[in-house]
Short mmCIF file of C-alpha atoms in Angstrom, two decimals:
data_model
loop_
_atom_site.label_atom_id
_atom_site.label_comp_id
_atom_site.label_asym_id
_atom_site.label_seq_id
_atom_site.Cartn_x
_atom_site.Cartn_y
_atom_site.Cartn_z
CA ASP A 28 1.40 -5.40 23.78
CA GLY A 29 -0.66 -8.02 21.99
CA GLY A 30 -0.51 -11.74 22.52
CA ILE A 31 -2.11 -12.13 25.93
CA THR A 32 -5.57 -10.81 26.64
CA GLN A 33 -7.83 -10.68 29.67
CA SER A 34 -11.51 -10.00 29.91
CA PRO A 35 -13.40 -8.23 31.18
CA LYS A 36 -11.39 -5.13 32.09
CA TYR A 37 -13.73 -4.30 34.97
CA LEU A 38 -15.94 -6.73 36.84
CA PHE A 39 -18.42 -6.20 39.62
CA ARG A 40 -19.68 -9.03 41.76
CA LYS A 41 -22.14 -9.36 44.57
CA GLU A 42 -21.05 -11.10 47.73
CA GLY A 43 -21.65 -14.84 47.58
CA GLN A 44 -21.30 -15.10 43.82
CA ASN A 45 -18.65 -16.96 41.91
CA VAL A 46 -17.08 -15.14 38.97
CA THR A 47 -14.71 -16.28 36.21
CA LEU A 48 -11.93 -14.17 34.74
CA SER A 49 -10.73 -14.98 31.25
CA CYS A 50 -7.10 -15.20 30.09
CA GLU A 51 -6.09 -16.12 26.54
CA GLN A 52 -2.68 -16.12 24.85
CA ASN A 53 -1.60 -16.72 21.27
CA LEU A 54 2.12 -16.74 22.00
CA ASN A 55 2.32 -20.54 22.09
CA HIS A 56 3.63 -20.31 25.65
CA ASP A 57 3.57 -23.44 27.77
CA ALA A 58 3.29 -21.79 31.16
CA MET A 59 0.53 -19.50 32.41
CA TYR A 60 0.09 -17.73 35.74
CA TRP A 61 -2.46 -15.79 37.76
CA TYR A 62 -1.42 -13.01 40.12
CA ARG A 63 -3.32 -10.79 42.46
CA GLN A 64 -2.12 -7.19 42.91
CA ASP A 65 -3.08 -5.15 45.96
CA PRO A 66 -1.70 -1.71 46.84
CA GLY A 67 1.64 -1.98 48.63
CA GLN A 68 1.81 -5.77 48.35
CA GLY A 69 3.28 -6.36 44.95
CA LEU A 70 2.18 -9.32 42.86
CA ARG A 71 1.17 -12.50 44.64
CA LEU A 72 0.89 -15.80 42.81
CA ILE A 73 -2.50 -17.53 42.93
CA TYR A 74 -2.09 -20.50 40.55
CA TYR A 75 0.19 -21.50 37.72
CA SER A 76 0.23 -24.14 35.00
CA GLN A 77 3.11 -25.50 32.98
CA ILE A 78 1.16 -27.92 30.83
CA VAL A 79 -2.37 -28.60 29.71
CA ASN A 80 -4.55 -30.34 32.29
CA ASP A 81 -2.08 -29.66 35.09
CA PHE A 82 -1.72 -26.74 37.50
CA GLN A 83 -0.22 -25.93 40.88
CA LYS A 84 -1.24 -23.74 43.77
CA GLY A 85 0.66 -20.55 44.34
CA ASP A 86 1.02 -18.63 47.57
CA ILE A 87 -2.60 -17.49 47.94
CA ALA A 88 -4.74 -20.17 46.25
CA GLU A 89 -7.49 -20.37 48.87
CA GLY A 90 -10.84 -19.29 47.48
CA TYR A 91 -9.73 -19.57 43.84
CA SER A 92 -9.87 -22.31 41.22
CA VAL A 93 -8.45 -22.69 37.71
CA SER A 94 -8.55 -25.00 34.72
CA ARG A 95 -6.18 -25.55 31.80
CA GLU A 96 -8.11 -27.47 29.16
CA LYS A 97 -6.35 -25.72 26.28
CA LYS A 98 -2.81 -24.40 25.95
CA GLU A 99 -4.12 -20.97 25.02
CA SER A 100 -6.55 -20.51 27.90
CA PHE A 101 -6.24 -20.35 31.68
CA PRO A 102 -9.46 -19.06 33.30
CA LEU A 103 -9.57 -18.13 36.97
CA THR A 104 -12.69 -18.54 39.09
CA VAL A 105 -13.02 -16.41 42.19
CA THR A 106 -15.33 -18.32 44.48
CA SER A 107 -17.51 -17.12 47.33
CA ALA A 108 -14.95 -18.69 49.68
CA GLN A 109 -12.46 -15.90 48.87
CA LYS A 110 -12.95 -13.52 51.77
CA ASN A 111 -11.50 -10.38 50.24
CA PRO A 112 -11.68 -10.69 46.46
CA THR A 113 -11.61 -7.02 45.51
CA ALA A 114 -8.28 -6.60 43.71
CA PHE A 115 -6.51 -6.23 40.38
CA TYR A 116 -5.90 -9.62 38.74
CA LEU A 117 -3.09 -10.16 36.28
CA CYS A 118 -2.54 -13.14 34.01
CA ALA A 119 0.87 -13.92 32.56
CA SER A 120 2.53 -16.48 30.31
CA SER A 121 6.04 -17.63 29.52
CA ILE A 122 7.96 -20.20 27.57
CA LEU A 123 9.60 -23.05 29.41
CA GLY A 124 13.31 -23.15 28.65
CA ILE A 125 16.04 -25.59 29.50
CA ALA A 126 18.21 -22.73 30.76
CA GLY A 127 15.78 -21.85 33.52
CA PRO A 128 12.99 -19.34 34.10
CA ASN A 129 12.11 -16.88 31.36
CA GLU A 130 10.37 -13.56 30.92
CA GLN A 131 6.73 -13.54 31.88
CA PHE A 132 4.43 -11.54 29.62
CA PHE A 133 1.47 -9.96 31.35
CA GLY A 134 -2.06 -9.32 30.21
CA PRO A 135 -3.77 -5.94 30.77
CA GLY A 136 -5.50 -7.12 33.94
CA THR A 137 -9.03 -7.34 35.31
CA ARG A 138 -10.15 -5.14 38.17
CA LEU A 139 -12.65 -7.02 40.30
CA THR A 140 -14.86 -5.18 42.76
CA VAL A 141 -17.16 -6.94 45.19
CA LEU A 142 -20.23 -4.89 46.02
CA GLY B 16 9.77 -20.67 50.19
CA GLU B 17 11.42 -17.66 48.65
CA ASN B 18 11.03 -14.24 50.25
CA VAL B 19 11.98 -11.06 48.41
CA GLU B 20 12.27 -7.72 50.17
CA GLN B 21 12.45 -4.46 48.22
CA HIS B 22 13.53 -0.98 49.32
CA PRO B 23 12.66 1.81 49.26
CA SER B 24 8.90 1.73 48.79
CA THR B 25 8.94 5.25 47.36
CA LEU B 26 11.74 7.22 45.73
CA SER B 27 11.83 10.72 44.32
CA VAL B 28 14.80 11.96 42.29
CA GLN B 29 15.53 15.05 40.25
CA GLU B 30 15.46 14.59 36.52
CA GLY B 31 18.94 13.71 35.33
CA ASP B 32 20.02 12.17 38.62
CA SER B 33 20.44 8.45 39.25
CA ALA B 34 18.02 6.12 41.03
CA VAL B 35 18.86 2.90 42.85
CA ILE B 36 16.39 0.28 44.05
CA LYS B 37 17.56 -2.66 46.16
CA CYS B 38 16.21 -6.15 46.75
CA THR B 39 17.24 -9.06 48.93
CA TYR B 40 16.20 -12.67 48.57
CA SER B 41 16.23 -15.61 50.96
CA ASP B 42 16.58 -18.76 48.83
CA SER B 43 20.21 -19.39 47.87
CA ALA B 44 18.96 -21.63 45.02
CA SER B 45 17.41 -18.65 43.21
CA ASN B 46 19.22 -17.93 39.97
CA TYR B 47 16.99 -15.64 37.91
CA PHE B 48 16.28 -12.03 38.87
CA PRO B 49 14.03 -9.92 36.62
CA TRP B 50 12.93 -6.33 37.05
CA TYR B 51 9.50 -5.19 35.88
CA LYS B 52 8.22 -1.67 35.29
CA GLN B 53 4.54 -0.89 35.70
CA GLU B 54 3.27 2.47 34.54
CA LEU B 55 0.04 3.79 35.97
CA GLY B 56 -2.91 1.74 34.75
CA LYS B 57 -0.76 -0.53 32.60
CA ARG B 58 0.57 -4.07 32.78
CA PRO B 59 4.03 -4.88 34.19
CA GLN B 60 6.74 -5.17 31.56
CA LEU B 61 10.20 -6.65 31.84
CA ILE B 62 12.95 -4.03 31.61
CA ILE B 63 16.02 -6.09 32.47
CA ASP B 64 16.92 -9.44 33.99
CA ILE B 65 20.03 -11.16 35.25
CA ARG B 66 20.99 -14.77 35.87
CA SER B 67 23.29 -15.88 38.63
CA ASN B 68 26.21 -16.66 36.36
CA VAL B 69 26.88 -12.93 35.88
CA GLY B 70 27.38 -10.10 38.34
CA GLU B 71 26.19 -7.14 36.27
CA LYS B 72 24.16 -6.44 33.18
CA LYS B 73 23.56 -3.14 31.40
CA ASP B 74 21.05 -1.93 28.84
CA GLN B 75 21.52 1.73 27.97
CA ARG B 76 20.56 3.74 31.08
CA ILE B 77 19.53 0.69 33.08
CA ALA B 78 21.82 -1.72 34.91
CA VAL B 79 21.32 -4.54 37.37
CA THR B 80 23.95 -5.85 39.79
CA LEU B 81 23.85 -9.15 41.65
CA ASN B 82 25.73 -10.19 44.79
CA LYS B 83 25.06 -13.89 45.28
CA THR B 84 27.05 -14.10 48.50
CA ALA B 85 24.99 -11.40 50.16
CA LYS B 86 21.82 -12.47 48.32
CA HIS B 87 20.93 -9.04 47.06
CA PHE B 88 20.50 -7.37 43.70
CA SER B 89 19.95 -3.78 42.65
CA LEU B 90 18.49 -1.77 39.79
CA HIS B 91 20.35 1.35 38.71
CA ILE B 92 18.80 3.97 36.44
CA THR B 93 21.08 6.76 35.28
CA GLU B 94 20.18 10.12 33.71
CA THR B 95 16.59 9.72 34.81
CA GLN B 96 13.79 11.11 32.64
CA PRO B 97 10.11 11.86 33.36
CA GLU B 98 9.06 8.68 31.54
CA ASP B 99 10.98 6.66 34.13
CA SER B 100 8.25 7.50 36.66
CA ALA B 101 6.51 4.19 37.44
CA VAL B 102 6.37 1.36 39.95
CA TYR B 103 9.28 -1.03 39.73
CA PHE B 104 9.17 -4.63 40.94
CA CYS B 105 12.04 -7.01 41.51
CA ALA B 106 11.54 -10.77 41.51
CA ALA B 107 13.42 -14.00 42.04
CA SER B 108 13.09 -17.54 40.75
CA ASN B 109 15.17 -20.66 40.36
CA PHE B 110 15.83 -23.25 37.73
CA GLY B 111 13.21 -25.98 37.68
CA ASN B 112 10.67 -23.75 39.38
CA GLU B 113 9.00 -21.28 37.07
CA LYS B 114 7.42 -19.40 39.95
CA LEU B 115 8.43 -15.79 40.39
CA THR B 116 8.39 -14.27 43.86
CA PHE B 117 7.97 -10.51 43.64
CA GLY B 118 9.06 -7.71 45.90
CA THR B 119 6.46 -5.23 47.10
CA GLY B 120 7.43 -2.56 44.59
CA THR B 121 9.06 0.88 44.50
CA ARG B 122 7.16 3.91 43.30
CA LEU B 123 9.73 6.07 41.49
CA THR B 124 8.88 9.70 40.81
CA ILE B 125 11.10 11.84 38.61
CA ILE B 126 10.92 15.51 39.51
CA PRO B 127 11.28 17.80 36.46
#
């Protein structure tokens, strides 16, 4: 299960505070992704990046921000503008192939709770 | 954008019986359909995937079928075992767009 890590495992935040979730991979993957998982709603894409210094909004980007300064790292900031941030956050990475989409490898996740 | 629907949301089967989970997708350009298994408290892991140039793929007790005309695909698990108990997610994507759109998941319980 190694190769993609997330920290911390659990995170508590007060309302009105920004918080940053870490995601690192040593798989030499080009693409990285952030998902939010809520009970009964599956995985919803927040942001993704296919190359350093470039990223695209997913389906639920409002209230979140990302950066991709290094190939190995794709941190996610949950801002105070996110109205319901309590959730399980999953980071993933994949190679970019000429034959189309490829397997995404997931990190262990960060459970964020807003107090 | 793509929309993926998954049914049923929960499924209980006797150990040794088969389980089938079905998904439909909306974007006819989608051509990659993975299935992920997520055990309680763990990360999702790919168990099988299929591309639109084939209609069926098998890996031991697991198989996936794809009907491009009807825009649906299914996961089949035969001879189910207690360790098959988990949440299963289907997803869809298309060439040139690395985004995966996931279904809402099926909680599979194997009854000993």
